[in-house]
CSV table of C-alpha atoms in Angstrom, one decimal:
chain,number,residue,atom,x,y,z
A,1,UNK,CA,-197.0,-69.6,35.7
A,2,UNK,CA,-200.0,-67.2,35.9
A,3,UNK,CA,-201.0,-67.8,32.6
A,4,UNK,CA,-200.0,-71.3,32.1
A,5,UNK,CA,-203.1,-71.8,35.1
A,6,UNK,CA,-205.4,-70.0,33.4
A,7,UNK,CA,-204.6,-71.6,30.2
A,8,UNK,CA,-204.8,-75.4,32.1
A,9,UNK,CA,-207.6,-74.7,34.2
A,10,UNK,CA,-210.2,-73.2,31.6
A,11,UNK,CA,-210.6,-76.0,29.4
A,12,UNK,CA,-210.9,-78.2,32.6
A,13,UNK,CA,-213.7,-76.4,33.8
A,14,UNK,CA,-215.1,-76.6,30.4
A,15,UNK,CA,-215.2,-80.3,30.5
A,16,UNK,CA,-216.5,-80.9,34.2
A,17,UNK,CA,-219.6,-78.7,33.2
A,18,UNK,CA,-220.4,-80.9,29.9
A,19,UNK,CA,-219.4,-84.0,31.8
A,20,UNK,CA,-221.5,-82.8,34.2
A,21,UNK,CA,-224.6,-81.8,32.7
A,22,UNK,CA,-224.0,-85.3,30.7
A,23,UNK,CA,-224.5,-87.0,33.8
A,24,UNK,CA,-227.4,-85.5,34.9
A,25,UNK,CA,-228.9,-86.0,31.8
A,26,UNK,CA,-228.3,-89.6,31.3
A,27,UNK,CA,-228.9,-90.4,35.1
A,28,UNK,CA,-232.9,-89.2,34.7
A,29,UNK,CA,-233.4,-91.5,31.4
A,30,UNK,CA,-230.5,-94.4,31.0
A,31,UNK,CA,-231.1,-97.9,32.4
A,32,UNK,CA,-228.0,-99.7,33.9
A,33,UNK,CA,-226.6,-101.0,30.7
A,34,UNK,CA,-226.7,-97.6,29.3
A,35,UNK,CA,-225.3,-96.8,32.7
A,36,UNK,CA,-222.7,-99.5,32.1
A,37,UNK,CA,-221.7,-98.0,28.6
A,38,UNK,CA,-222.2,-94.7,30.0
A,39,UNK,CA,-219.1,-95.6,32.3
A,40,UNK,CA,-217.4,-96.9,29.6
A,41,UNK,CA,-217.8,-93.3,27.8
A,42,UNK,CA,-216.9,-91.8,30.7
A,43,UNK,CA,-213.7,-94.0,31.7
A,44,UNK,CA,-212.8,-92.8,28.3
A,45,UNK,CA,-213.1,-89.5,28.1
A,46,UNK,CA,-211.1,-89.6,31.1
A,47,UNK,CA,-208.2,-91.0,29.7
A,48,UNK,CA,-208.5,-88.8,27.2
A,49,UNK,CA,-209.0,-86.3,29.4
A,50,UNK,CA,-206.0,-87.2,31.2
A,51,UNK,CA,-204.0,-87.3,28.3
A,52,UNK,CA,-204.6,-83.8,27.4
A,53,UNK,CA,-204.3,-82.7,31.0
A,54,UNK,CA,-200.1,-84.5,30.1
A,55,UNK,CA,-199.8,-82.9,27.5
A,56,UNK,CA,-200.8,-80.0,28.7
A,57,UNK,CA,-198.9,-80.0,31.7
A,58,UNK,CA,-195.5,-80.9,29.5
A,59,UNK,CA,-196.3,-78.0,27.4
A,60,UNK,CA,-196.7,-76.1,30.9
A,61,UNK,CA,-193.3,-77.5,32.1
A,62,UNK,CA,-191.4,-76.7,28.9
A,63,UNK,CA,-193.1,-73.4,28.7
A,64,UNK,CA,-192.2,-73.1,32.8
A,65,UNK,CA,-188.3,-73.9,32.5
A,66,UNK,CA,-188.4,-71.5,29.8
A,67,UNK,CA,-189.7,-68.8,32.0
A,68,UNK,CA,-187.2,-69.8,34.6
A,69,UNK,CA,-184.5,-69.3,32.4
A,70,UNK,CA,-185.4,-66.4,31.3
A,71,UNK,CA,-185.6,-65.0,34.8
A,72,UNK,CA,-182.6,-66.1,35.7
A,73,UNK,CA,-180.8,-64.7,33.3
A,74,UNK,CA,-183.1,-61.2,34.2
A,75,UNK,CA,-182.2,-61.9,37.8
A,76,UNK,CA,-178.2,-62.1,37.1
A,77,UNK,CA,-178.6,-58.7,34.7
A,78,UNK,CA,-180.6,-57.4,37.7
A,79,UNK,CA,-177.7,-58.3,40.3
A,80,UNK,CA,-174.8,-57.1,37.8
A,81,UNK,CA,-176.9,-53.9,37.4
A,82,UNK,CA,-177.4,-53.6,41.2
A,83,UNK,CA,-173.7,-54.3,41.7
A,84,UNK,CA,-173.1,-51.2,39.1
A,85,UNK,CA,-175.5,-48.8,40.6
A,86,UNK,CA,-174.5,-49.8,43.5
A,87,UNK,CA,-170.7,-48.7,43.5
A,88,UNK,CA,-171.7,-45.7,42.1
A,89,UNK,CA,-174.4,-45.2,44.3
A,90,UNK,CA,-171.6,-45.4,46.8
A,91,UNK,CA,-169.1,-43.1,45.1
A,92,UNK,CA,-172.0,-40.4,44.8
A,93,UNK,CA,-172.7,-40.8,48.5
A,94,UNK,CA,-169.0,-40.1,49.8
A,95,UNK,CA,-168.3,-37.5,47.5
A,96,UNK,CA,-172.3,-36.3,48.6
A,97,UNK,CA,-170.8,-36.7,52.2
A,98,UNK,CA,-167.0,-35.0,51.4
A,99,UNK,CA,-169.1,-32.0,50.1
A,100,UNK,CA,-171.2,-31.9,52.7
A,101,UNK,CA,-168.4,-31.7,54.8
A,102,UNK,CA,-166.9,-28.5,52.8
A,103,UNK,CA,-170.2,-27.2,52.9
A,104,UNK,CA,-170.3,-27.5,56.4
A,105,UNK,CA,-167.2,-25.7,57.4
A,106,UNK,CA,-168.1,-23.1,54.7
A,107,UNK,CA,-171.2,-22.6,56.8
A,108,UNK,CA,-169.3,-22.4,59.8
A,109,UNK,CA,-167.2,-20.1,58.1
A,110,UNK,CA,-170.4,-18.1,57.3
A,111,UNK,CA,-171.8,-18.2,60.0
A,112,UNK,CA,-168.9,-16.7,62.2
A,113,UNK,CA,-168.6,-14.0,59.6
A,114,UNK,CA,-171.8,-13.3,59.6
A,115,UNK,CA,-172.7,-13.2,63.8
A,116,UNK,CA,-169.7,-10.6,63.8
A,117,UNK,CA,-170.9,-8.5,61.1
A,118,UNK,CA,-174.0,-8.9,63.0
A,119,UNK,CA,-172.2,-8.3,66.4
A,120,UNK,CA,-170.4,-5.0,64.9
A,121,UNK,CA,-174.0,-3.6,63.3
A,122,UNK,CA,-175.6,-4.1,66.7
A,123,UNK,CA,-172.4,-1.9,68.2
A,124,UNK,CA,-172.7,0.7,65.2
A,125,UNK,CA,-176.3,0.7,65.6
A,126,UNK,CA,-176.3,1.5,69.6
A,127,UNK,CA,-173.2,4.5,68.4
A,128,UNK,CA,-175.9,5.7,66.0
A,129,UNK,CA,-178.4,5.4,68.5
A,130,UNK,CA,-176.2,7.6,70.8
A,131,UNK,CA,-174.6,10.0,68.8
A,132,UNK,CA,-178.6,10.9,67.3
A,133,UNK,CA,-179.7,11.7,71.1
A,134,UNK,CA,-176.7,13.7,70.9
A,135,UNK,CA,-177.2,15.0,67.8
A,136,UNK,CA,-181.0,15.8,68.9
A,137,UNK,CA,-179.5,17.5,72.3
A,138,UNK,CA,-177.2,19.6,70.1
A,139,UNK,CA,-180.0,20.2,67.5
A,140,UNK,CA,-182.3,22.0,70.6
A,141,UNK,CA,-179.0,23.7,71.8
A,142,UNK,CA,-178.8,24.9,68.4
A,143,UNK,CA,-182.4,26.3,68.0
A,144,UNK,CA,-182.2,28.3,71.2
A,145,UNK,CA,-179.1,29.5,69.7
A,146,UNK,CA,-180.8,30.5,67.1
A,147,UNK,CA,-183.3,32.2,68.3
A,148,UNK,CA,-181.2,34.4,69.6
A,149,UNK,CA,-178.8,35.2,66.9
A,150,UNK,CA,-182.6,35.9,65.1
A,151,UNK,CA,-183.2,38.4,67.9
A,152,UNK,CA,-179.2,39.7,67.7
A,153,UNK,CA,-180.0,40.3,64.3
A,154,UNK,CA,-182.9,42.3,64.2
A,155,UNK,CA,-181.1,44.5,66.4
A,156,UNK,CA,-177.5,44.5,64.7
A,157,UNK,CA,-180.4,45.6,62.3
A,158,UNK,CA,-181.3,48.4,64.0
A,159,UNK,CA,-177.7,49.7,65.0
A,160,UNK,CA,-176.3,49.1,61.3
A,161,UNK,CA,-179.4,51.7,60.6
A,162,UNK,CA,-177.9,54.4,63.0
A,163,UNK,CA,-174.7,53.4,61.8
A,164,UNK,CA,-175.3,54.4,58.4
A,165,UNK,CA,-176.7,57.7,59.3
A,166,UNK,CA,-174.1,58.7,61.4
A,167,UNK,CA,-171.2,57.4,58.8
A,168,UNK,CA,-173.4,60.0,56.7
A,169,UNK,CA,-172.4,62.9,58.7
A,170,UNK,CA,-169.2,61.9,59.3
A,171,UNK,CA,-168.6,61.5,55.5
A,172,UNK,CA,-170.2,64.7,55.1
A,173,UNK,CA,-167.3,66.1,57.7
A,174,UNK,CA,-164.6,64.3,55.8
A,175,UNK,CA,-165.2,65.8,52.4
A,176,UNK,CA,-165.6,69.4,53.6
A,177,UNK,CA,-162.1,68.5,55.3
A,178,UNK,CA,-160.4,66.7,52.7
A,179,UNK,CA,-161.6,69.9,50.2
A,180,UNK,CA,-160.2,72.1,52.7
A,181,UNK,CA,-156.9,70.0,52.9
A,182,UNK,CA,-156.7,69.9,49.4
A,183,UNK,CA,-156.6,73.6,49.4
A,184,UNK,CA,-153.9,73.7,52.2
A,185,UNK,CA,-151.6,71.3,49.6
A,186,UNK,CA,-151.8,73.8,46.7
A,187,UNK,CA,-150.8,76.7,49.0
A,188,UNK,CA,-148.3,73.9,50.1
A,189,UNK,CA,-147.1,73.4,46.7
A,190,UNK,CA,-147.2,76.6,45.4
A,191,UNK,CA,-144.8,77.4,48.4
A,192,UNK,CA,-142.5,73.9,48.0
A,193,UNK,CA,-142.5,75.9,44.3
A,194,UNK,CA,-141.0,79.0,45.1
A,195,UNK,CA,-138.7,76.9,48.2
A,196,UNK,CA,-137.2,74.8,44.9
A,197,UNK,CA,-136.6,78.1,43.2
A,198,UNK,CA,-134.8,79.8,45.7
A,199,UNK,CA,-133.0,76.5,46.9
A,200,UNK,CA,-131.8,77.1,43.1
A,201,UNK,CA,-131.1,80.2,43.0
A,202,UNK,CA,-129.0,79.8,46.3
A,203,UNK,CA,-127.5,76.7,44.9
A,204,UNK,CA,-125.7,79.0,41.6
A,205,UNK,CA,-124.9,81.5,44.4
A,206,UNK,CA,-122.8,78.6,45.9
A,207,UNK,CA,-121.1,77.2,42.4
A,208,UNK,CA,-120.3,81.2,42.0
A,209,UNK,CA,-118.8,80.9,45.5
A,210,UNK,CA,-116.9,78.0,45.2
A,211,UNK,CA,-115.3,79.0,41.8
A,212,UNK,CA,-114.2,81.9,43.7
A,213,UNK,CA,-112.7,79.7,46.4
A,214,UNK,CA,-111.2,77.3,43.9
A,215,UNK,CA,-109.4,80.8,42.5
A,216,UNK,CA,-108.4,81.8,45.4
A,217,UNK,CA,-107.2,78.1,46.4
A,218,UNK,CA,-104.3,78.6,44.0
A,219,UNK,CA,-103.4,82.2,45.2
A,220,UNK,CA,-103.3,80.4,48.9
A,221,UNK,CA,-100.9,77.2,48.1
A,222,UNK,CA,-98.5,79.7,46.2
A,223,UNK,CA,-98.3,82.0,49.1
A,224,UNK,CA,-97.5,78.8,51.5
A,225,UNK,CA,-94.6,78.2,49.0
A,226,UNK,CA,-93.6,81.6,49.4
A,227,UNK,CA,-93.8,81.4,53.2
A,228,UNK,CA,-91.6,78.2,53.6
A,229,UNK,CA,-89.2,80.2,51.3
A,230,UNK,CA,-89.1,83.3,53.5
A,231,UNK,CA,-88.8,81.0,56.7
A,232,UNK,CA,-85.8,79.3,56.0
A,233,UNK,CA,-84.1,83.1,54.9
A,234,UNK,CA,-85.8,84.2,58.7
A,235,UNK,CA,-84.4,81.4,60.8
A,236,UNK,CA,-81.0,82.6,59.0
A,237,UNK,CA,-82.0,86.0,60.0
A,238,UNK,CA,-83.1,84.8,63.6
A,239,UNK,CA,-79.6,83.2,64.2
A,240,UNK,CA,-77.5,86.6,63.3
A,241,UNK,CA,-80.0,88.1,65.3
A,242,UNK,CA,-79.3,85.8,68.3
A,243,UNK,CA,-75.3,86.0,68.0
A,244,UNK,CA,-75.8,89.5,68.1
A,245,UNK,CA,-77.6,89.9,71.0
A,246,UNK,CA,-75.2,87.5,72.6
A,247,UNK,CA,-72.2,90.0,71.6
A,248,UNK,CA,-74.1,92.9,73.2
A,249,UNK,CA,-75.5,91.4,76.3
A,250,UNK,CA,-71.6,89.7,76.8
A,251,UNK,CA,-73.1,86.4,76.6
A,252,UNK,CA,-70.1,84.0,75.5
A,253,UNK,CA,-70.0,80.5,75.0
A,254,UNK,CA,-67.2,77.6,74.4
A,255,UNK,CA,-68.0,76.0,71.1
A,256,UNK,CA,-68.4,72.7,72.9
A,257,UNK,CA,-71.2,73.8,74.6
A,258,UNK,CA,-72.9,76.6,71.7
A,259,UNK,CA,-73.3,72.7,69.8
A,260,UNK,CA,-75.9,71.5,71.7
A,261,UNK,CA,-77.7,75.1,73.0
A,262,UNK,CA,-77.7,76.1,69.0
A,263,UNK,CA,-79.1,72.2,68.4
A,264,UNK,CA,-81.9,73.0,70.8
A,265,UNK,CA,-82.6,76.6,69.5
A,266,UNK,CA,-82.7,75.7,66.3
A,267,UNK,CA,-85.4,72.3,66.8
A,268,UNK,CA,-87.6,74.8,68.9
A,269,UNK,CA,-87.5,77.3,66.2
A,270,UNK,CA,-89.1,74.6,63.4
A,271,UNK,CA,-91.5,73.8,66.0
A,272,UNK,CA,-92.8,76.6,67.1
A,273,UNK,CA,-92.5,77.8,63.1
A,274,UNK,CA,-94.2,74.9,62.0
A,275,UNK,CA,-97.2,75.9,63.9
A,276,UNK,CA,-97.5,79.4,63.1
A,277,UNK,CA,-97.4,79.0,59.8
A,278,UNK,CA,-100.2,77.0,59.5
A,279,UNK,CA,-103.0,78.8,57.8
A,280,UNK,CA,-106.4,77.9,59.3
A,281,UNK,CA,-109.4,77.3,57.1
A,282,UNK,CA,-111.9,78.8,60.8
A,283,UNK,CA,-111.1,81.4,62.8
A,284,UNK,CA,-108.1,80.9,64.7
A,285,UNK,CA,-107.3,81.1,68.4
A,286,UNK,CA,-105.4,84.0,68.7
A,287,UNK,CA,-101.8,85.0,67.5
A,288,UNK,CA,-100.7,84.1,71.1
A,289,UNK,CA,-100.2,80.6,69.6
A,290,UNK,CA,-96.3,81.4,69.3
A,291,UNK,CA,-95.9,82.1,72.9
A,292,UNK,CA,-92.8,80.8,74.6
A,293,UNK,CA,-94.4,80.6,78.1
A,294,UNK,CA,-93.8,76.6,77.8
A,295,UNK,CA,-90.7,76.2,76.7
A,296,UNK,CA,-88.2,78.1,79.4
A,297,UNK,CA,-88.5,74.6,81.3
A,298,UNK,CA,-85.6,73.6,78.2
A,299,UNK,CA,-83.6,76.9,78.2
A,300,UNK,CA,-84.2,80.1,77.6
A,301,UNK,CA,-85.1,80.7,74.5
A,302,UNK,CA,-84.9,84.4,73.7
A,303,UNK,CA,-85.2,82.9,70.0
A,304,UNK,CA,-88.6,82.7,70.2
A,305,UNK,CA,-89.2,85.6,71.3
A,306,UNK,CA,-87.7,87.3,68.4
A,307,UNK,CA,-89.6,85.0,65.8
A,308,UNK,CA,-92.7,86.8,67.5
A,309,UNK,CA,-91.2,90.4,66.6
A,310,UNK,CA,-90.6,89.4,63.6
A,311,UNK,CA,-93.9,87.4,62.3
A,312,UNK,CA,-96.0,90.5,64.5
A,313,UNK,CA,-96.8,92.6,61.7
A,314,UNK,CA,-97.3,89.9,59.3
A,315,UNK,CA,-99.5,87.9,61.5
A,316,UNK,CA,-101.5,91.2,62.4
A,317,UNK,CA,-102.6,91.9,58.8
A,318,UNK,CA,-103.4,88.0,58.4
A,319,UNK,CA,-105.9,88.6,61.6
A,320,UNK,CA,-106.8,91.7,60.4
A,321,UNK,CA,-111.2,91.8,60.4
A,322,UNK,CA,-113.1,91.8,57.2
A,323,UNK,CA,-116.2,93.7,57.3
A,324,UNK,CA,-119.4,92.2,56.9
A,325,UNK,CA,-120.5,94.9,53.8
A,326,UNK,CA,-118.9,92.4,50.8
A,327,UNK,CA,-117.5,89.0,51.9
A,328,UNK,CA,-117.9,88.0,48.3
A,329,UNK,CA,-115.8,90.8,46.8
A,330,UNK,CA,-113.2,90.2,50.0
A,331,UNK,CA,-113.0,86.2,48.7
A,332,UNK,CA,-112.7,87.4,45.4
A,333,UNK,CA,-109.7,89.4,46.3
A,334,UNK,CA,-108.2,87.1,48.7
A,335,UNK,CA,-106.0,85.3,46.4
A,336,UNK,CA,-104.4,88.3,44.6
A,337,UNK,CA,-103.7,89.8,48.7
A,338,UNK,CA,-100.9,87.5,48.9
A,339,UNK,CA,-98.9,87.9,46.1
A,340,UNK,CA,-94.8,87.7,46.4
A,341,UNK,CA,-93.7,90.8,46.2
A,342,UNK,CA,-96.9,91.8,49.3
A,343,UNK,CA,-95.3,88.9,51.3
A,344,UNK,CA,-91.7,90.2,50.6
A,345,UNK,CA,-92.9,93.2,51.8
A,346,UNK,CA,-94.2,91.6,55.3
A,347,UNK,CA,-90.7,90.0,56.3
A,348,UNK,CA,-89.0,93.1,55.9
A,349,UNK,CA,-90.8,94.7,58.5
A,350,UNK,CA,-91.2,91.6,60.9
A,351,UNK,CA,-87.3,92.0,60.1
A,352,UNK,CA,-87.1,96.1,61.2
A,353,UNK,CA,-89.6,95.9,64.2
A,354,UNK,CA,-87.9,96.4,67.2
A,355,UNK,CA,-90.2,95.6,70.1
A,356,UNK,CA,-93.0,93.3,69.6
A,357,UNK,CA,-96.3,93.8,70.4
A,358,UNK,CA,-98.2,90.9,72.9
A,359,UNK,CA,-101.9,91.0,72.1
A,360,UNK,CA,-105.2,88.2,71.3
A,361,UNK,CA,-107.9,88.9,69.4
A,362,UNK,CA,-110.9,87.4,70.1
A,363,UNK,CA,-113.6,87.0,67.0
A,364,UNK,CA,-117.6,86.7,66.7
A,365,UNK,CA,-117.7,84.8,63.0
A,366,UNK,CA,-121.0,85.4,61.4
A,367,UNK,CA,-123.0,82.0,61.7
A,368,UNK,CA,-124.1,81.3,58.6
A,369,UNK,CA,-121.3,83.1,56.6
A,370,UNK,CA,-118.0,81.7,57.9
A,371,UNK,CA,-116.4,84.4,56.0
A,372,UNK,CA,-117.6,87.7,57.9
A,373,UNK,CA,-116.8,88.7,61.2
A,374,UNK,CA,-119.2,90.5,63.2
A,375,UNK,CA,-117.0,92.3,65.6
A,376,UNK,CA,-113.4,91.4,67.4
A,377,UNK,CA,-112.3,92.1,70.6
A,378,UNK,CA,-108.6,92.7,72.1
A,379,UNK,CA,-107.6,91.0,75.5
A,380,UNK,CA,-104.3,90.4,77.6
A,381,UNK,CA,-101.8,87.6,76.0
A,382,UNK,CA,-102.6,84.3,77.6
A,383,UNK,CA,-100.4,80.8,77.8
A,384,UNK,CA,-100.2,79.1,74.8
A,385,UNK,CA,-102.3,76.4,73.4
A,386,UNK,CA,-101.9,74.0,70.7
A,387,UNK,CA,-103.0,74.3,67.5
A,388,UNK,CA,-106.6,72.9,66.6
A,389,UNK,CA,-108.7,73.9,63.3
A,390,UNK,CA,-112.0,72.5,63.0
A,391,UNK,CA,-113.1,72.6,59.1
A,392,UNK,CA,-117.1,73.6,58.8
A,393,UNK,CA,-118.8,71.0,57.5
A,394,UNK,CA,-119.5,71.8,53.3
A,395,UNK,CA,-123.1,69.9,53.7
A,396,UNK,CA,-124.6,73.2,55.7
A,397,UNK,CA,-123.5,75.7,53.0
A,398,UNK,CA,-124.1,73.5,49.5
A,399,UNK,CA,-120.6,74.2,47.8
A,400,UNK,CA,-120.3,71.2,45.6
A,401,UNK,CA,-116.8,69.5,46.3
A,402,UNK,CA,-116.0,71.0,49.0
A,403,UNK,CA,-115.3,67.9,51.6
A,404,UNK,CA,-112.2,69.0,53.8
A,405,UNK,CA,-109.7,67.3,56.0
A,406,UNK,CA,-109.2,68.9,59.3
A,407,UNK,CA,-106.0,66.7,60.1
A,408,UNK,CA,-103.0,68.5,61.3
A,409,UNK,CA,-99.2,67.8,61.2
A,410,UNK,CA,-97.9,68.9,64.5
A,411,UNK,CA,-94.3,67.4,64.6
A,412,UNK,CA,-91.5,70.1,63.3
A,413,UNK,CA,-90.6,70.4,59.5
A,414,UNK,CA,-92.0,70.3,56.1
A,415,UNK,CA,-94.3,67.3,54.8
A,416,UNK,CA,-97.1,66.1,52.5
A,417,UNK,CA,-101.1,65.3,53.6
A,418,UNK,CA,-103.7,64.3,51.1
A,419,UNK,CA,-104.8,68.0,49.8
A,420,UNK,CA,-103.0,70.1,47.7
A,421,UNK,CA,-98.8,69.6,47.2
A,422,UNK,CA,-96.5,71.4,49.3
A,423,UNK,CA,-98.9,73.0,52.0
A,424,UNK,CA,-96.0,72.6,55.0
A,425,UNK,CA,-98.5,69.9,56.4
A,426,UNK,CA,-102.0,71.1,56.4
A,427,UNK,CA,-104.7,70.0,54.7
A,428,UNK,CA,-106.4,72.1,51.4
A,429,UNK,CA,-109.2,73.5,52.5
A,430,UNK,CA,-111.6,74.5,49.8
A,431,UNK,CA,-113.0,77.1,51.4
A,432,UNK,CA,-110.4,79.8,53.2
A,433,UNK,CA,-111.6,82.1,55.5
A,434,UNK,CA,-109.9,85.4,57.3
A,435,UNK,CA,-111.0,86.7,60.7
């Protein structure tokens, strides 16, 4: 419509000013017939005028329903298109709003994670704060301390100095010791030398003795043979002896009751036997071991009494001293001593002696050599005591294999120990010895 009025209205204008300027023109010179036809012209160009002015205002109308179809059909793609962008415009704005509500809690979310982060630095920070005054308090306790560790130190110093020079002269002490304790251990050693050689040379002396003992050992368990022999043939001997004496003194019996008298005799006889023919490895007690003091509360045993006449002179020579001059030469001929025929020889005068002689011998043994006695000493017969023999211990003297038992068989009769066969129940003793 704009431009269909500027299209109508410039011609118009056009034509006014050369209608006008006609007018003017003609109304200074016309008359009124030329006014007349004047009219006429002007009537005309009216009409004509108007005609254009139709036609020009159909072509405006076609021209204008045109347009307005034209901007309909832009208005309806305008609405359609606003409808469109509209819904979408819509759509963008909830999901807009549905992530600005996620958004929102994540901020929330934030935000609470973030003021106690903020909440726990603040605490940290007001710890940090208080443990650096600490650490500041402690830092000034620490350089006072210091200061005097500095000043302990130059003194320590100082004393470390006189240390020193005294640990000098102590050193210097030491060594002249130690030199003269290393002089002391040579004349040490040199003696442990000649200790070792003597403790050899006493050591062969020892084998030597203990081959002589081991000899002699034989000689000794033959001669116990030989005794048990001989004691059996002197209880025969001691039982004549008795009947004989009975006959003289007129002492007669019944035979019911010489049965149990001779049962008696004869068990106190291989007691009393038993025990003094035991052959003691020490110096025994004294020969008064065969005393019958004890044994009248059973009977009287005139028996016994006899057995000491008899076994006197043997038991004398057994007890017989050995001088101190050659106790090796004396061991050497100890087991030769106490051969049959010398022990034959024994019982036949035990067998003749006709009184028997009461006496105790008392003997100083020679304390290291167990062999040699010193000197012996009579005294008056005393009550009898039982038979003990304490074996010397082989450790003090060195002889190789010479352990003993000192066990002792005290009831009556013959029977085996542990040392050598048929001893009449004693122990072997390795190493006999005569006082």
């Amino acid at each position: 419509q704009g431009v269909g009025e500027s299209v109508f209205h410039c011609p118009m204008g056009r034509a006014s000013v050369q209608m006008s300027t006609a007018r003017g023109s003609v109304r200074g010179t016309m008359s009124g017939p030329e006014r007349a036809v004047a009219s006429l012209f002007r009537e005309k160009a009216g009409c004509e005028e108007r005609a254009a002015l139709s036609e020009e205002l159909a072509d405006l109308q076609a021209s204008s329903d045109e347009e307005i179809r034209r901007l309909t059909e832009l208005t309806e793609q305008l609405q359609a298109t606003y409808t469109q962008e509209t819904t979408e415009l819509r759509r963008e704005i909830e999901r807009l709003e549905r992530e600005d509500k996620s958004d929102s809690q994540l901020e929330e979310d934030t935000e609470q994670l973030l003021r106690a982060k903020i909440e726990s630095m603040e605490v940290a920070f007001a710890d940090r704060c208080e443990e650096k005054s600490n650490l500041e308090k402690k830092l000034e306790a620490l350089s006072e301390h210091k200061a005097g560790l500095e000043e302990r130190v130059s003194d320590l110093k100082v004393e470390i100095r006189e240390e020193e020079w005294r640990f000098r002269q102590d050193q210097g002490q030491l060594m002249a010791t130690i030199t003269k304790l290393g002089a002391d251990i040579e004349a040490k050693d040199e003696e442990a030398l000649q200790l070792e050689e003597q403790e050899r040379e006493l050591c062969a002396e020892n084998e030597e003795i203990a081959a002589g003992v081991r000899r002699n050992a034989r000689g000794v368990a033959k001669a116990r043979k030989c005794l048990e022999v001989y004691r059996s043939a002197l209880q025969n001997s001691i039982e004549g002896e008795k009947h004989f004496q009975a006959r003289v003194e007129g002492l007669t019996q019944t035979k019911t009751d010489a049965a149990p008298a001779q049962r008696l005799a004869r068990e106190g006889v291989s007691a009393r036997l038993s025990s003094a023919s035991v052959t003691t490895c020490e110096s025994p007690l004294s020969p008064s071991c065969c005393s019958t003091d004890n044994l009248d509360e059973n009977g009287n045993f005139d028996h016994n009494r006899m057995i000491l006449r008899l076994f006197k002179q043997l038991i004398s020579e057994w007890f017989a001293p050995v001088t101190p001059d050659d106790p090796l030469k004396t061991l050497k001929n100890e087991g030769q001593s106490w051969s049959p025929r010398r022990l034959d020889k024994a019982v036949r005068m035990a067998e003749n002696a006709s009184k028997a002689l009461h006496f105790e011998t008392a003997c100083k043994v020679h304390p290291t050599r167990p062999g040699v006695i010193l000197e012996t000493e009579a005294r008056e017969p005393r009550a009898p005591a039982p038979v003990r023999y304490a074996v010397p211990s082989s450790r003090k003297f060195g002889v190789p294999g010479a352990a003993v038992s000192s066990r002792v068989r005290r009831a009556p009769g013959p029977g085996k120990t542990s040392g050598m066969p048929d001893t009449y129940g004693v122990s072997t003793c390795r190493t006999p010895t005569r006082c």
